[in-house]
Amino acid sequence: MNQALALRFGIEADEAAAGGMLTIDLAALAGNYRHLCRMAAPERVAAVVKADAYGLGAAKVARVLHAEGCRDFFVANLIEAVRLRPLLAPGARLFVLNGLLPGGEAACAALGVIPVLNSLEQVRAWSALAVSRSVTLEAALQVDTGMSRLGLSASELETLASDLSGLAGIQLVLIMSHLACADEPDNAASPRQLAAMRGACERFPGVPISLANSGGVFLGPDFRGDLARPGVALYGAAPSSGAANPMQPVVRLDIRVIQTRTVPAGTAVGYGGAHVTTRETRIATLAAGYADGLPRSLSNSGAAWFDGKRLPILGRVSMDSLMVDITALPDGALPPGALVELIGPHQTLEAIAADAGTISYEILTRLGQRYHRHYAYPASRASGQGQS
Ligand SMILES: *Cc1c(COP(=O)(O)O)cnc(C)c1O
């Protein structure tokens, strides 16, 4: 068998062998990046690619966004930076949101990644390293403007601003804060955080400002700084709750049917017999479960879709499988191997998240590695990219 044929066979075998197919539309990702750039202009737009780009593959996502002109990337922690830094173009900047953990300073400097300094101790450690080596090290400084998660308090910021020797050896390339309620356009917390941020930035004139996440980009011009930091909107999720989603879908998930059966009324389905049929019911068992990121909270609550019909989940979601009611479909419509939709045109990320009692972020980041992944590349970049 020649090489191309072997590869082709390998891909097909993988596709047939996996319990489901995760399709990731990188052209839609690129379109979403361009839309965010238009919304945020003249502010520049970074990409938050933590948690493996919200489960979609940080290396591929970063490559596509770099081609769209993105030069700033954010991960959550140093181990993610260690993995991603060598795959990023040399001129691109990589920030570590969770900052410096004690002992991580040298690795951070060696990698050439930019820590987000979240406390005076982190500022001291980064400054000490720079001074001891007689070099200048870049850093972002985070201010806590009302989320109580990460960053310097107003008084700590004052301490730093009143004695700039604390920043010896550090070149501040960004001052940033994070909005707690940016997805709720009318929430009064956001203007309060904005006011606090403006006060903080006055103490560090000339340092570029970063405030908006996905939701923040849609809060209007007041929330514009120099660099927006969207994550979830890039990946097609709605940036604001209660409004139409302006982003293009990036993710599609289809799961295979393993087996079907017809059972009479009064039949228990799945672990714990948590569903008992009330009429003759045709059931399909699907090849994905909570180990594939379909939350157990979808038990007796969520659905799959096929041919425009909703197929309610019956009973509990198992680790590797779940059951759906296919009585609404004609006999034989779903033979073993057929694919049904879990995320796609009939069921958005937000819809499945709502059925599971969670948010789109958690659905995305739990998708895992057991599906066959199909990446669709932007047309201009299709050559040489292959599909994997
Ligand atoms: C995760 C994160 C973002 C991206 O948030 P989205 O809501 O996904 O756009 C931006 N900034 C910080 C500090 C974050 O932790």
mmCIF file of N, CA and C in Angstrom, residues 34-123:
data_model
loop_
_atom_site.group_PDB
_atom_site.id
_atom_site.type_symbol
_atom_site.label_atom_id
_atom_site.label_comp_id
_atom_site.label_asym_id
_atom_site.label_seq_id
_atom_site.Cartn_x
_atom_site.Cartn_y
_atom_site.Cartn_z
ATOM 1 N N ARG A 34 -11.764 38.015 13.100
ATOM 2 C CA ARG A 34 -11.923 39.252 12.317
ATOM 3 C C ARG A 34 -13.102 40.071 12.849
ATOM 4 N N HIS A 35 -14.192 39.395 13.208
ATOM 5 C CA HIS A 35 -15.354 40.117 13.742
ATOM 6 C C HIS A 35 -15.000 40.826 15.060
ATOM 7 N N LEU A 36 -14.279 40.130 15.921
ATOM 8 C CA LEU A 36 -13.875 40.746 17.189
ATOM 9 C C LEU A 36 -12.950 41.929 16.931
ATOM 10 N N CYS A 37 -12.082 41.821 15.929
ATOM 11 C CA CYS A 37 -11.191 42.944 15.580
ATOM 12 C C CYS A 37 -12.009 44.147 15.125
ATOM 13 N N ARG A 38 -13.042 43.899 14.317
ATOM 14 C CA ARG A 38 -13.899 45.008 13.862
ATOM 15 C C ARG A 38 -14.617 45.647 15.049
ATOM 16 N N MET A 39 -15.126 44.813 15.961
ATOM 17 C CA MET A 39 -15.860 45.332 17.124
ATOM 18 C C MET A 39 -14.955 46.137 18.048
ATOM 19 N N ALA A 40 -13.701 45.698 18.177
ATOM 20 C CA ALA A 40 -12.806 46.293 19.173
ATOM 21 C C ALA A 40 -11.995 47.459 18.607
ATOM 22 N N ALA A 41 -11.929 47.577 17.293
ATOM 23 C CA ALA A 41 -11.053 48.574 16.661
ATOM 24 C C ALA A 41 -11.273 49.963 17.271
ATOM 25 N N PRO A 42 -10.225 50.736 17.467
ATOM 26 C CA PRO A 42 -8.834 50.491 17.054
ATOM 27 C C PRO A 42 -8.017 49.657 18.043
ATOM 28 N N GLU A 43 -8.665 49.156 19.076
ATOM 29 C CA GLU A 43 -7.952 48.293 20.024
ATOM 30 C C GLU A 43 -7.482 47.034 19.285
ATOM 31 N N ARG A 44 -6.322 46.536 19.617
ATOM 32 C CA ARG A 44 -5.859 45.267 19.044
ATOM 33 C C ARG A 44 -6.503 44.102 19.803
ATOM 34 N N VAL A 45 -6.514 42.951 19.175
ATOM 35 C CA VAL A 45 -7.192 41.800 19.777
ATOM 36 C C VAL A 45 -6.222 40.630 19.932
ATOM 37 N N ALA A 46 -6.065 40.192 21.181
ATOM 38 C CA ALA A 46 -5.259 39.011 21.499
ATOM 39 C C ALA A 46 -6.160 37.775 21.423
ATOM 40 N N ALA A 47 -5.581 36.614 21.654
ATOM 41 C CA ALA A 47 -6.377 35.386 21.720
ATOM 42 C C ALA A 47 -6.053 34.658 23.008
ATOM 43 N N VAL A 48 -7.091 34.314 23.762
ATOM 44 C CA VAL A 48 -6.887 33.505 24.958
ATOM 45 C C VAL A 48 -6.985 32.034 24.533
ATOM 46 N N VAL A 49 -5.878 31.331 24.680
ATOM 47 C CA VAL A 49 -5.792 29.933 24.207
ATOM 48 C C VAL A 49 -5.472 28.982 25.365
ATOM 49 N N LYS A 50 -5.855 29.390 26.575
ATOM 50 C CA LYS A 50 -5.664 28.515 27.737
ATOM 51 C C LYS A 50 -6.512 27.253 27.580
ATOM 52 N N ALA A 51 -6.191 26.241 28.411
ATOM 53 C CA ALA A 51 -6.927 24.969 28.376
ATOM 54 C C ALA A 51 -6.993 24.419 26.947
ATOM 55 N N ASP A 52 -5.822 24.426 26.278
ATOM 56 C CA ASP A 52 -5.715 23.908 24.912
ATOM 57 C C ASP A 52 -6.732 24.589 23.991
ATOM 58 N N ALA A 53 -6.761 25.923 24.072
ATOM 59 C CA ALA A 53 -7.720 26.715 23.289
ATOM 60 C C ALA A 53 -9.138 26.201 23.538
ATOM 61 N N TYR A 54 -9.494 26.182 24.819
ATOM 62 C CA TYR A 54 -10.830 25.772 25.272
ATOM 63 C C TYR A 54 -11.181 24.390 24.705
ATOM 64 N N GLY A 55 -10.145 23.539 24.629
ATOM 65 C CA GLY A 55 -10.369 22.153 24.209
ATOM 66 C C GLY A 55 -10.232 21.918 22.719
ATOM 67 N N LEU A 56 -9.995 22.984 21.934
ATOM 68 C CA LEU A 56 -10.040 22.808 20.478
ATOM 69 C C LEU A 56 -8.673 22.595 19.832
ATOM 70 N N GLY A 57 -7.588 22.733 20.600
ATOM 71 C CA GLY A 57 -6.253 22.520 20.031
ATOM 72 C C GLY A 57 -5.495 23.829 19.899
ATOM 73 N N ALA A 58 -4.708 24.168 20.927
ATOM 74 C CA ALA A 58 -4.056 25.488 20.982
ATOM 75 C C ALA A 58 -3.074 25.702 19.835
ATOM 76 N N ALA A 59 -2.352 24.665 19.438
ATOM 77 C CA ALA A 59 -1.333 24.847 18.397
ATOM 78 C C ALA A 59 -1.992 25.240 17.075
ATOM 79 N N LYS A 60 -3.035 24.514 16.706
ATOM 80 C CA LYS A 60 -3.718 24.807 15.434
ATOM 81 C C LYS A 60 -4.429 26.159 15.492
ATOM 82 N N VAL A 61 -5.093 26.414 16.610
ATOM 83 C CA VAL A 61 -5.818 27.677 16.774
ATOM 84 C C VAL A 61 -4.843 28.856 16.681
ATOM 85 N N ALA A 62 -3.702 28.738 17.365
ATOM 86 C CA ALA A 62 -2.736 29.845 17.373
ATOM 87 C C ALA A 62 -2.171 30.069 15.966
ATOM 88 N N ARG A 63 -1.937 28.989 15.247
ATOM 89 C CA ARG A 63 -1.375 29.123 13.891
ATOM 90 C C ARG A 63 -2.357 29.873 12.979
ATOM 91 N N VAL A 64 -3.629 29.501 13.057
ATOM 92 C CA VAL A 64 -4.636 30.151 12.205
ATOM 93 C C VAL A 64 -4.792 31.627 12.600
ATOM 94 N N LEU A 65 -4.813 31.906 13.894
ATOM 95 C CA LEU A 65 -5.009 33.291 14.325
ATOM 96 C C LEU A 65 -3.779 34.148 14.030
ATOM 97 N N HIS A 66 -2.615 33.552 14.107
ATOM 98 C CA HIS A 66 -1.404 34.283 13.736
ATOM 99 C C HIS A 66 -1.489 34.712 12.272
ATOM 100 N N ALA A 67 -2.000 33.824 11.424
ATOM 101 C CA ALA A 67 -2.161 34.162 10.001
ATOM 102 C C ALA A 67 -3.159 35.303 9.812
ATOM 103 N N GLU A 68 -4.068 35.475 10.783
ATOM 104 C CA GLU A 68 -5.031 36.585 10.726
ATOM 105 C C GLU A 68 -4.460 37.864 11.330
ATOM 106 N N GLY A 69 -3.240 37.800 11.810
ATOM 107 C CA GLY A 69 -2.599 38.994 12.343
ATOM 108 C C GLY A 69 -2.521 39.059 13.853
ATOM 109 N N CYS A 70 -3.007 38.034 14.531
ATOM 110 C CA CYS A 70 -2.942 38.025 16.002
ATOM 111 C C CYS A 70 -1.500 37.807 16.441
ATOM 112 N N ARG A 71 -1.039 38.656 17.354
ATOM 113 C CA ARG A 71 0.351 38.548 17.805
ATOM 114 C C ARG A 71 0.470 38.359 19.317
ATOM 115 N N ASP A 72 -0.659 38.312 20.004
ATOM 116 C CA ASP A 72 -0.638 38.196 21.465
ATOM 117 C C ASP A 72 -1.527 37.041 21.903
ATOM 118 N N PHE A 73 -0.959 36.144 22.687
ATOM 119 C CA PHE A 73 -1.676 34.946 23.118
ATOM 120 C C PHE A 73 -1.571 34.814 24.635
ATOM 121 N N PHE A 74 -2.636 34.313 25.231
ATOM 122 C CA PHE A 74 -2.678 34.139 26.690
ATOM 123 C C PHE A 74 -2.962 32.678 27.027
ATOM 124 N N VAL A 75 -2.149 32.115 27.904
ATOM 125 C CA VAL A 75 -2.471 30.815 28.496
ATOM 126 C C VAL A 75 -2.640 31.022 29.996
ATOM 127 N N ALA A 76 -3.110 29.985 30.696
ATOM 128 C CA ALA A 76 -3.358 30.149 32.126
ATOM 129 C C ALA A 76 -2.101 29.897 32.933
ATOM 130 N N ASN A 77 -1.362 28.841 32.602
ATOM 131 C CA ASN A 77 -0.225 28.523 33.458
ATOM 132 C C ASN A 77 1.024 28.153 32.674
ATOM 133 N N LEU A 78 2.098 28.004 33.426
ATOM 134 C CA LEU A 78 3.413 27.859 32.804
ATOM 135 C C LEU A 78 3.531 26.571 32.002
ATOM 136 N N ILE A 79 2.882 25.507 32.451
ATOM 137 C CA ILE A 79 3.019 24.244 31.714
ATOM 138 C C ILE A 79 2.395 24.385 30.322
ATOM 139 N N GLU A 80 1.327 25.158 30.235
ATOM 140 C CA GLU A 80 0.739 25.416 28.915
ATOM 141 C C GLU A 80 1.686 26.245 28.052
ATOM 142 N N ALA A 81 2.371 27.180 28.696
ATOM 143 C CA ALA A 81 3.322 28.026 27.964
ATOM 144 C C ALA A 81 4.501 27.191 27.461
ATOM 145 N N VAL A 82 4.955 26.256 28.299
ATOM 146 C CA VAL A 82 6.073 25.387 27.903
ATOM 147 C C VAL A 82 5.709 24.629 26.631
ATOM 148 N N ARG A 83 4.465 24.165 26.566
ATOM 149 C CA ARG A 83 4.033 23.388 25.393
ATOM 150 C C ARG A 83 3.820 24.275 24.168
ATOM 151 N N LEU A 84 3.252 25.446 24.388
ATOM 152 C CA LEU A 84 2.841 26.262 23.231
ATOM 153 C C LEU A 84 3.971 27.140 22.684
ATOM 154 N N ARG A 85 4.859 27.617 23.561
ATOM 155 C CA ARG A 85 5.870 28.594 23.124
ATOM 156 C C ARG A 85 6.655 28.128 21.880
ATOM 157 N N PRO A 86 7.152 26.869 21.864
ATOM 158 C CA PRO A 86 7.939 26.463 20.688
ATOM 159 C C PRO A 86 7.115 26.397 19.403
ATOM 160 N N LEU A 87 5.805 26.332 19.522
ATOM 161 C CA LEU A 87 4.951 26.201 18.341
ATOM 162 C C LEU A 87 4.489 27.557 17.818
ATOM 163 N N LEU A 88 4.722 28.600 18.619
ATOM 164 C CA LEU A 88 4.296 29.946 18.218
ATOM 165 C C LEU A 88 5.380 30.602 17.376
ATOM 166 N N ALA A 89 4.949 31.490 16.472
ATOM 167 C CA ALA A 89 5.918 32.263 15.704
ATOM 168 C C ALA A 89 6.793 33.057 16.672
ATOM 169 N N PRO A 90 8.087 33.234 16.342
ATOM 170 C CA PRO A 90 9.026 33.876 17.272
ATOM 171 C C PRO A 90 8.577 35.263 17.733
ATOM 172 N N GLY A 91 7.971 36.051 16.854
ATOM 173 C CA GLY A 91 7.594 37.417 17.235
ATOM 174 C C GLY A 91 6.339 37.506 18.078
ATOM 175 N N ALA A 92 5.596 36.415 18.188
ATOM 176 C CA ALA A 92 4.336 36.456 18.945
ATOM 177 C C ALA A 92 4.630 36.485 20.440
ATOM 178 N N ARG A 93 3.790 37.213 21.185
ATOM 179 C CA ARG A 93 3.971 37.269 22.638
ATOM 180 C C ARG A 93 3.040 36.275 23.319
ATOM 181 N N LEU A 94 3.556 35.624 24.345
ATOM 182 C CA LEU A 94 2.756 34.655 25.086
ATOM 183 C C LEU A 94 2.736 35.057 26.558
ATOM 184 N N PHE A 95 1.542 35.340 27.065
ATOM 185 C CA PHE A 95 1.357 35.753 28.455
ATOM 186 C C PHE A 95 0.834 34.587 29.291
ATOM 187 N N VAL A 96 1.228 34.563 30.568
ATOM 188 C CA VAL A 96 0.760 33.524 31.486
ATOM 189 C C VAL A 96 -0.134 34.175 32.537
ATOM 190 N N LEU A 97 -1.442 33.925 32.423
ATOM 191 C CA LEU A 97 -2.422 34.650 33.244
ATOM 192 C C LEU A 97 -2.289 34.378 34.734
ATOM 193 N N ASN A 98 -2.015 33.127 35.099
ATOM 194 C CA ASN A 98 -1.969 32.807 36.528
ATOM 195 C C ASN A 98 -0.699 33.299 37.201
ATOM 196 N N GLY A 99 0.208 33.872 36.401
ATOM 197 C CA GLY A 99 1.360 34.531 36.988
ATOM 198 C C GLY A 99 2.482 33.595 37.350
ATOM 199 N N LEU A 100 3.301 34.059 38.271
ATOM 200 C CA LEU A 100 4.503 33.326 38.650
ATOM 201 C C LEU A 100 4.252 32.551 39.924
ATOM 202 N N LEU A 101 4.461 31.250 39.873
ATOM 203 C CA LEU A 101 4.476 30.489 41.115
ATOM 204 C C LEU A 101 5.929 30.438 41.590
ATOM 205 N N PRO A 102 6.137 30.396 42.919
ATOM 206 C CA PRO A 102 7.513 30.396 43.427
ATOM 207 C C PRO A 102 8.312 29.268 42.767
ATOM 208 N N GLY A 103 9.481 29.609 42.242
ATOM 209 C CA GLY A 103 10.322 28.622 41.581
ATOM 210 C C GLY A 103 10.141 28.586 40.075
ATOM 211 N N GLY A 104 9.105 29.254 39.568
ATOM 212 C CA GLY A 104 8.857 29.224 38.124
ATOM 213 C C GLY A 104 9.501 30.377 37.371
ATOM 214 N N GLU A 105 10.165 31.294 38.106
ATOM 215 C CA GLU A 105 10.655 32.522 37.480
ATOM 216 C C GLU A 105 11.685 32.250 36.395
ATOM 217 N N ALA A 106 12.663 31.369 36.714
ATOM 218 C CA ALA A 106 13.748 31.134 35.754
ATOM 219 C C ALA A 106 13.211 30.487 34.480
ATOM 220 N N ALA A 107 12.293 29.542 34.646
ATOM 221 C CA ALA A 107 11.718 28.867 33.481
ATOM 222 C C ALA A 107 10.957 29.864 32.611
ATOM 223 N N CYS A 108 10.242 30.743 33.270
ATOM 224 C CA CYS A 108 9.458 31.757 32.567
ATOM 225 C C CYS A 108 10.387 32.640 31.736
ATOM 226 N N ALA A 109 11.488 33.060 32.354
ATOM 227 C CA ALA A 109 12.449 33.921 31.652
ATOM 228 C C ALA A 109 13.122 33.156 30.517
ATOM 229 N N ALA A 110 13.500 31.905 30.780
ATOM 230 C CA ALA A 110 14.193 31.110 29.765
ATOM 231 C C ALA A 110 13.310 30.883 28.539
ATOM 232 N N LEU A 111 12.017 30.711 28.790
ATOM 233 C CA LEU A 111 11.081 30.469 27.689
ATOM 234 C C LEU A 111 10.768 31.736 26.908
ATOM 235 N N GLY A 112 11.022 32.874 27.547
ATOM 236 C CA GLY A 112 10.653 34.137 26.903
ATOM 237 C C GLY A 112 9.167 34.378 26.914
ATOM 238 N N VAL A 113 8.480 33.877 27.941
ATOM 239 C CA VAL A 113 7.054 34.170 28.059
ATOM 240 C C VAL A 113 6.867 35.282 29.091
ATOM 241 N N ILE A 114 5.742 35.952 29.007
ATOM 242 C CA ILE A 114 5.518 37.144 29.821
ATOM 243 C C ILE A 114 4.547 36.814 30.950
ATOM 244 N N PRO A 115 5.016 36.865 32.200
ATOM 245 C CA PRO A 115 4.101 36.567 33.295
ATOM 246 C C PRO A 115 3.151 37.733 33.561
ATOM 247 N N VAL A 116 1.945 37.402 33.953
ATOM 248 C CA VAL A 116 1.031 38.412 34.478
ATOM 249 C C VAL A 116 1.293 38.447 35.986
ATOM 250 N N LEU A 117 1.878 39.524 36.457
ATOM 251 C CA LEU A 117 2.241 39.610 37.875
ATOM 252 C C LEU A 117 0.991 39.977 38.668
ATOM 253 N N ASN A 118 0.648 39.115 39.617
ATOM 254 C CA ASN A 118 -0.629 39.231 40.307
ATOM 255 C C ASN A 118 -0.511 39.663 41.761
ATOM 256 N N SER A 119 0.718 39.789 42.240
ATOM 257 C CA SER A 119 0.891 40.185 43.643
ATOM 258 C C SER A 119 2.228 40.908 43.790
ATOM 259 N N LEU A 120 2.396 41.588 44.924
ATOM 260 C CA LEU A 120 3.674 42.271 45.166
ATOM 261 C C LEU A 120 4.814 41.261 45.270
ATOM 262 N N GLU A 121 4.527 40.057 45.802
ATOM 263 C CA GLU A 121 5.581 39.033 45.892
ATOM 264 C C GLU A 121 6.055 38.646 44.490
ATOM 265 N N GLN A 122 5.103 38.516 43.575
ATOM 266 C CA GLN A 122 5.487 38.150 42.207
ATOM 267 C C GLN A 122 6.292 39.277 41.554
ATOM 268 N N VAL A 123 5.909 40.512 41.827
ATOM 269 C CA VAL A 123 6.680 41.643 41.296
ATOM 270 C C VAL A 123 8.100 41.589 41.843
#
